[in-house]
Coordinates of C-alpha atoms (C1' of nucleotides) and ligand atoms in Angstrom, one line a residue:
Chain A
X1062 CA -3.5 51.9 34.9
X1063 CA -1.4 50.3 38.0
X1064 CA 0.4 48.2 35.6
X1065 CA 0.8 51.2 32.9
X1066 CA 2.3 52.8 35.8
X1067 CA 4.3 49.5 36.9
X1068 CA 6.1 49.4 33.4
X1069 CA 6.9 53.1 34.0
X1070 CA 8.8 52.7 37.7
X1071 CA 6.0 54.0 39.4
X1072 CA 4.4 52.3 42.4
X1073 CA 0.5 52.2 43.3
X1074 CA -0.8 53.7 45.9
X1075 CA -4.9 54.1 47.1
X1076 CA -4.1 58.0 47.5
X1077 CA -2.2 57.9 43.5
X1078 CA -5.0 55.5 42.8
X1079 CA -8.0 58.0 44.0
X1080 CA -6.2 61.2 42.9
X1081 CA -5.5 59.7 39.5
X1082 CA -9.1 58.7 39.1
X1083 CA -10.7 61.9 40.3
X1084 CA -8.5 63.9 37.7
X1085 CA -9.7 62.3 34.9
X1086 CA -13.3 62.4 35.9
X1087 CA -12.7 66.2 36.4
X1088 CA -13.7 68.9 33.8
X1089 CA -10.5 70.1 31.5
X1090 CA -8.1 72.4 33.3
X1091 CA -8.2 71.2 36.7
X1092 CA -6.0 73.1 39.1
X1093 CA -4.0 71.5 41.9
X1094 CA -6.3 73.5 44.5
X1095 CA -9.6 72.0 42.1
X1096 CA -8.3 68.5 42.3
X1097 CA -7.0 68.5 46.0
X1098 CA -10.8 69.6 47.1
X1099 CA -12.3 67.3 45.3
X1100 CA -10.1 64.7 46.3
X1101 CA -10.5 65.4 49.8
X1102 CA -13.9 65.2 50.2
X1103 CA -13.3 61.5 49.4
X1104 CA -10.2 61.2 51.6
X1105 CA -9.7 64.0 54.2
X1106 CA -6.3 62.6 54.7
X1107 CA -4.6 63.4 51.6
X1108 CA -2.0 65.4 51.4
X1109 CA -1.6 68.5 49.4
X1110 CA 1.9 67.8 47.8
X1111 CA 1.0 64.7 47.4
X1112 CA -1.9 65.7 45.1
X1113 CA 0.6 68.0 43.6
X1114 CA 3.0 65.4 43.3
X1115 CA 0.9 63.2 41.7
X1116 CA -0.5 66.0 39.0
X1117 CA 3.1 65.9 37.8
X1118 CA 3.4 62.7 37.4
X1119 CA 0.2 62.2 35.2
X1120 CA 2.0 65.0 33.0
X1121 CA 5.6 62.9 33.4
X1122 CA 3.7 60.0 31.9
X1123 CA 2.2 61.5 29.1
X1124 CA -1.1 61.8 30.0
X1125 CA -1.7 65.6 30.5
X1126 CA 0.1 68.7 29.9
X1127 CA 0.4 72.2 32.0
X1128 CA -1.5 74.6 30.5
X1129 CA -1.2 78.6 32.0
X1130 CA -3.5 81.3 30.6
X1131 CA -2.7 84.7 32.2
X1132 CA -3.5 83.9 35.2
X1133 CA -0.5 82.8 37.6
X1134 CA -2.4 79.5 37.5
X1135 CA -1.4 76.0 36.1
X1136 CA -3.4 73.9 35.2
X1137 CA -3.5 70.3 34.1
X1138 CA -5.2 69.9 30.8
X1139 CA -5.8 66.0 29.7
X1140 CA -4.1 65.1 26.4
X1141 CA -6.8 64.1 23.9
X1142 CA -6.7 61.5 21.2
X1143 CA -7.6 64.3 19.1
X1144 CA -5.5 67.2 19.3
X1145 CA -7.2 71.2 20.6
X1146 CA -6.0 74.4 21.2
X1147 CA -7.9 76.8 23.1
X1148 CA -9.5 80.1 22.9
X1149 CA -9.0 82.3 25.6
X1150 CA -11.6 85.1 26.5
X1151 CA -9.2 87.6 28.1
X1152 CA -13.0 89.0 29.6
X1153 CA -14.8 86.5 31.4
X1154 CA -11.6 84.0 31.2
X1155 CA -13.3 81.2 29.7
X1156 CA -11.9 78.7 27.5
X1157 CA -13.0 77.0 24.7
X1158 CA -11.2 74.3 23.0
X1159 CA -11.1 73.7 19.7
X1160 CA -9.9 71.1 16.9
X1161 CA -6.5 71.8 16.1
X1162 CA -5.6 68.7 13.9
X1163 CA -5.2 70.8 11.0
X1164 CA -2.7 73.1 12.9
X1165 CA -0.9 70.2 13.9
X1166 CA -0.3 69.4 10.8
X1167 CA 1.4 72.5 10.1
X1168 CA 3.4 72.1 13.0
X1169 CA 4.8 69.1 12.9
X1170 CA 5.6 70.3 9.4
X1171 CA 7.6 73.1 10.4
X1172 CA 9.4 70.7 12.9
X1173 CA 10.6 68.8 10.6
X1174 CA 12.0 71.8 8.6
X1175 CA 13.7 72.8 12.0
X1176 CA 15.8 69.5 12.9
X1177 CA 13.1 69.7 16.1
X1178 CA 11.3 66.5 17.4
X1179 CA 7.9 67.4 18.2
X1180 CA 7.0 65.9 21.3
X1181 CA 4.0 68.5 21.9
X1182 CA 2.5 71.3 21.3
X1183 CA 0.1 74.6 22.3
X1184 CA -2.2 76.6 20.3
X1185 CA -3.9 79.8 22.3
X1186 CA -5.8 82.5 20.8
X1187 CA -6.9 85.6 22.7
X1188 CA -9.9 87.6 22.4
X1189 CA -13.2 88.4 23.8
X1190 CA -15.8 86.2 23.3
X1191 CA -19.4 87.3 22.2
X1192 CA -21.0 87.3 25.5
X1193 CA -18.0 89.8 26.8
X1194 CA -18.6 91.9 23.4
X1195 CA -21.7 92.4 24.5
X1196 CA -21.2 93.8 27.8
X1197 CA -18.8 95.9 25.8
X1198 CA -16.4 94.2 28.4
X1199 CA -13.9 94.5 25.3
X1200 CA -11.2 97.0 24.6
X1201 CA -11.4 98.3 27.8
X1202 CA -7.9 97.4 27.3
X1203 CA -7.1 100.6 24.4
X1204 CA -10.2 102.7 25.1
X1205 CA -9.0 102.9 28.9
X1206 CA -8.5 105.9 28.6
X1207 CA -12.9 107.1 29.2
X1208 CA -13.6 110.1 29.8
Chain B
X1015 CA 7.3 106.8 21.1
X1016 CA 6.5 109.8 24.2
X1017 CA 3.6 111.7 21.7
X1018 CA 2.1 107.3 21.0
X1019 CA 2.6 106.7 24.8
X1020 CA 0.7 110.4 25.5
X1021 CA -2.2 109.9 23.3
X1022 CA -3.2 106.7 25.1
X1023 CA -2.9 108.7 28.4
X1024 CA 0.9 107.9 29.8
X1025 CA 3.4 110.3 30.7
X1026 CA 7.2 110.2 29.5
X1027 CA 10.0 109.9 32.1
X1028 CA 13.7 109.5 31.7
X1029 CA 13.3 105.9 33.8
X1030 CA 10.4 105.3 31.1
X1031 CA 12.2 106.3 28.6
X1032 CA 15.6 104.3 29.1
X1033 CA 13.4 100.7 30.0
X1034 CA 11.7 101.3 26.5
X1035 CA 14.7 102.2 24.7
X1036 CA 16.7 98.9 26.2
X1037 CA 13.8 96.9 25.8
X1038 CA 13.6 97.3 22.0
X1039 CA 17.6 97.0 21.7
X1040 CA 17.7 93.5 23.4
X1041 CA 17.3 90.1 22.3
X1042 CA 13.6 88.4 22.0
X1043 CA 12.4 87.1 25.1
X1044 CA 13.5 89.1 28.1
X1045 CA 12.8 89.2 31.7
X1046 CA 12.3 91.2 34.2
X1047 CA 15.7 90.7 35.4
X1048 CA 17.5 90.9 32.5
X1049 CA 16.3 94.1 31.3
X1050 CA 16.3 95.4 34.8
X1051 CA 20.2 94.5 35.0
X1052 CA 20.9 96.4 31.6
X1053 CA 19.2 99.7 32.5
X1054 CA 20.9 99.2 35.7
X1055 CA 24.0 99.0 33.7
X1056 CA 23.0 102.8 33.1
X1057 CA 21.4 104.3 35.5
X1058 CA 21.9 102.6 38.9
X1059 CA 19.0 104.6 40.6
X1060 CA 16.1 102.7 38.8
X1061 CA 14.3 100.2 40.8
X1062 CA 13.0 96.8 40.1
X1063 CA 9.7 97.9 40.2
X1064 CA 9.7 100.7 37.9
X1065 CA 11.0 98.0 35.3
X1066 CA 8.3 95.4 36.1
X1067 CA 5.6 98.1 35.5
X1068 CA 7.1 99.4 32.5
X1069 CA 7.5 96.0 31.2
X1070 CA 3.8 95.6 31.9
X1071 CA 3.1 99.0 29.9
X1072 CA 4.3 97.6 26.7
X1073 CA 2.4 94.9 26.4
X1074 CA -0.4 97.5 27.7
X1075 CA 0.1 99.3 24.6
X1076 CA 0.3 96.8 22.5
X1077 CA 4.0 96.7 22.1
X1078 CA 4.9 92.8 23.3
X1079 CA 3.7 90.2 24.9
X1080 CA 3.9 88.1 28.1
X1081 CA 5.4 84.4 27.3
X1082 CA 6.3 81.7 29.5
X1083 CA 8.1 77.9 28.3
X1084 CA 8.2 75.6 31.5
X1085 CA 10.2 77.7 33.8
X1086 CA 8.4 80.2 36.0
X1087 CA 9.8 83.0 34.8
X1088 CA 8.0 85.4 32.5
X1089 CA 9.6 86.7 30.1
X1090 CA 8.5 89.7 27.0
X1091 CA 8.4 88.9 23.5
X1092 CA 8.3 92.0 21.1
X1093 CA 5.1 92.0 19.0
X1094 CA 6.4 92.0 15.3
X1095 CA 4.7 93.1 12.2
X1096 CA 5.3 89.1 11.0
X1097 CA 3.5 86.9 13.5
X1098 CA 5.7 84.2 14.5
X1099 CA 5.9 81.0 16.6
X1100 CA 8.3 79.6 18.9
X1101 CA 10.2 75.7 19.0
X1102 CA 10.9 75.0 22.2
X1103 CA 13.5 72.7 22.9
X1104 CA 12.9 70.6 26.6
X1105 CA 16.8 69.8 26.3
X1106 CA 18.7 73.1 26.1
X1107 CA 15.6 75.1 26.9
X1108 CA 16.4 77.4 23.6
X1109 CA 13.7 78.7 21.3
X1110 CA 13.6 79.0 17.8
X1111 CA 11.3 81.4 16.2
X1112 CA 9.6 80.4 12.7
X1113 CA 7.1 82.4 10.7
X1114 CA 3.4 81.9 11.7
X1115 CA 1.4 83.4 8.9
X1116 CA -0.1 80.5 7.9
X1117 CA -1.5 79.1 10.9
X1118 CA -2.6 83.1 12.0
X1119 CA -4.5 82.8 9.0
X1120 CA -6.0 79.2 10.4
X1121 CA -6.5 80.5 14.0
X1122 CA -8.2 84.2 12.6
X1123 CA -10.6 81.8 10.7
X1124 CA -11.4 79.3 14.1
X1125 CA -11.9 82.9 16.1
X1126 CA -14.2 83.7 13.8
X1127 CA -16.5 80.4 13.6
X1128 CA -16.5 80.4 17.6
X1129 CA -17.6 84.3 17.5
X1130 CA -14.5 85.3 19.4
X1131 CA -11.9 88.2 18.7
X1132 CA -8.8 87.6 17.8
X1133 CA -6.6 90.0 19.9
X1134 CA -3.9 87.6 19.9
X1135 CA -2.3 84.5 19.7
X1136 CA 0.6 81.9 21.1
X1137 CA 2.0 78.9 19.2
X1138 CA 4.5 76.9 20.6
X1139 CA 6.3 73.0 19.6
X1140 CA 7.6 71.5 22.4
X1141 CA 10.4 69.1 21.7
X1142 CA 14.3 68.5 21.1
X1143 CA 16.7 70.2 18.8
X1144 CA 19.3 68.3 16.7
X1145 CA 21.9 68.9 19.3
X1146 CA 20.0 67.8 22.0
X1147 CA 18.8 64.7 20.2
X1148 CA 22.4 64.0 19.0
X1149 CA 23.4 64.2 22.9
X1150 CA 20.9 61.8 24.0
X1151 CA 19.6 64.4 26.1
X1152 CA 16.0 63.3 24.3
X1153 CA 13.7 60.8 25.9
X1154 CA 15.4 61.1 29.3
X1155 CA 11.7 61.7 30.0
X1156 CA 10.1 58.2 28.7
X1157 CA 13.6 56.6 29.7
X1158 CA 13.9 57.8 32.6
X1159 CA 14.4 54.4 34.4
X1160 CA 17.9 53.3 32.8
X1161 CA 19.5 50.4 34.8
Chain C
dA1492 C1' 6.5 130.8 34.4
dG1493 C1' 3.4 129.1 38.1
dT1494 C1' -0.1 125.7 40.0
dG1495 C1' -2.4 121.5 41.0
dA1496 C1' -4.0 117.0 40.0
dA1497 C1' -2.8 112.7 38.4
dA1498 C1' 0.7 109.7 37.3
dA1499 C1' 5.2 107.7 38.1
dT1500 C1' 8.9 106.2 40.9
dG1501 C1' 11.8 103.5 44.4
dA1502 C1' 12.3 100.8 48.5
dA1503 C1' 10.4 97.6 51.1
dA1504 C1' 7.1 94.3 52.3
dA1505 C1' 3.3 91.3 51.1
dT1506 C1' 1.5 87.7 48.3
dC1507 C1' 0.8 83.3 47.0
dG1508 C1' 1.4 79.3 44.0
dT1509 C1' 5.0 76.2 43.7
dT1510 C1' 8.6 73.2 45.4
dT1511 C1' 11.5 71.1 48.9
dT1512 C1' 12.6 69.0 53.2
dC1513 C1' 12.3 65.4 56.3
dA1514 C1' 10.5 61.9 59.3
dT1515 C1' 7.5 58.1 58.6
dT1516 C1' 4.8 54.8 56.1
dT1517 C1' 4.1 51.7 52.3
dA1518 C1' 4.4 49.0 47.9
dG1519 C1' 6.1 45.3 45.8
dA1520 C1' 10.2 42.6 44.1
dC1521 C1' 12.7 38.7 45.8
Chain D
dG1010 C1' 8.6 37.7 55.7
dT1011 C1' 12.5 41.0 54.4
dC1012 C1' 14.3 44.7 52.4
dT1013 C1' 14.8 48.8 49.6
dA1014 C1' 13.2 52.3 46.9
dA1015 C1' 9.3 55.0 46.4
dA1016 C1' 5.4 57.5 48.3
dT1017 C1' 3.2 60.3 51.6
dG1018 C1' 1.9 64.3 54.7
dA1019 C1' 2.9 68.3 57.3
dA1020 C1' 5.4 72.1 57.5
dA1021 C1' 8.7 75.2 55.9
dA1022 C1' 11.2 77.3 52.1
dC1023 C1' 11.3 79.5 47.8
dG1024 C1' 11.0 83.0 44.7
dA1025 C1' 8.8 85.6 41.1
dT1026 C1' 5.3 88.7 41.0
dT1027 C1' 2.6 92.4 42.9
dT1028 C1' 1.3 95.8 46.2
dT1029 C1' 1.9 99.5 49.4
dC1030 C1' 3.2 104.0 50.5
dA1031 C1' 5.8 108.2 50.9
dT1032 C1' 7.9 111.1 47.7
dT1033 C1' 8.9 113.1 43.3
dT1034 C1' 7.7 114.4 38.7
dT1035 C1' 5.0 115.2 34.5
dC1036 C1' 2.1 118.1 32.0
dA1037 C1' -2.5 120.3 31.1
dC1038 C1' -4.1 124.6 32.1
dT1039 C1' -3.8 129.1 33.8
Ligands
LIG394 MN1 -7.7 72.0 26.9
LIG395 MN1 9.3 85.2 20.2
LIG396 ZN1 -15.9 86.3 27.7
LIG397 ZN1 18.2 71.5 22.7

DNA sequence: AGTGAAAATGAAAATCGTTTTCATTTAGAC
DNA sequence: GTCTAAATGAAAACGATTTTCATTTTCACT
């Protein structure tokens, strides 16, 4: 890693060091708040920008990319080997990733056909998931409207 | 339009109606700001607000949806009968829209095996566009340290 | 047409995640 | 060791979005 980041320009640091580490031992979508707590119950002197800072970089380097999701919330989502996409439960908000090699396929065909280098991509669907169908949590989005 | 917006329990103003109107007459992808300028353009006593909610109300309905690319700004993307994907490009920051049909079709079929409802969708290819590439403009992100 | 309740509006302020500033410290090439 | 560019931390700035609230307006129902 501290030479990946060498080759790149990039000094190391033990805050860059810890913050990197902790991200990618983190769950998938890991907010800046999500990381900088976690992170500082290792090293209470950590700033938060620096945490920030630092999220950006892993996406600068090409090892993660901002994700959003309805909420005003980025989040940092680790870029797999094997390309996902996510489902999106506009109910409960959970996310559930998917395979998305097939899609990718696609894409990077219709790239192609576009003059467009493809140097990423995102696949979201929205809907309720089964749990949230249950509770009938669904459509309260047309049927708002109750008497 | 007013008799749709009534049956789903809205009422019709003249502020509401002009903000639909120029909403549906502009180009893809508009912002608050942008649409707020234009019906500005025509009635100088609408507020910002009044465009932000309305803007809100059409995606309510069902009318558009919200879509962001990399810069903070929201903007509105008109919900058309053909579903339809956008290429970004990181250079120039323009977006081309291509025809989604077949990876709707891909994305119905993965909401299905995960038990989810598909109330929605967003595909987007990051990357550069012919001019950009042509430019250079590309890989100023993995070249970024140029003597 | 008149009335009342609910919805909509406009101006201003509040929110709040993101980003920048700046003084200071540190990494690492030479 | 020196030196320079990069990194850090605290605080402030930013700025788009969202809320508040007093006032106005719509429209279902007399
Ligand atoms: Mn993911
Ligand atoms: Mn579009
Ligand atoms: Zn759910
Ligand atoms: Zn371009």
């Amino acid at each position: 890693m501290k030479e990946f980041l060498r080759t790149k320009g990039f000094k190391m640091t033990p805050q860059r060091e810890l913050i990197f580490r902790s991200f990618f031992e983190m769950e998938q979508h890991v907010s800046v708040d999500e990381l900088y707590d976690k992170v500082r119950s290792i090293d209470r002197s950590i700033g938060y920008s620096t945490v920030w800072r630092n999220l950006k970089l892993i996406c600068r380097v090409g090892l993660a990319q901002e994700v959003s999701m309805g909420d005003g919330i980025t989040r940092y989502d680790r870029l797999t080997r094997v390309p996902h996409g996510h489902l999106f439960c506009l109910g409960c908000k959970k996310v559930i990733e998917f395979n998305a090699d097939q899609i990718v396929g696609v894409l990077a065909q219709t790239a192609v056909e576009n003059d467009f280098s493809n140097k990423g991509f995102k696949v979201e669907v929205q809907g309720f998931c089964a749990e949230c169908r249950a509770k009938g949590a669904v459509d309260s989005f047309e049927t708002e409207s109750v008497s």
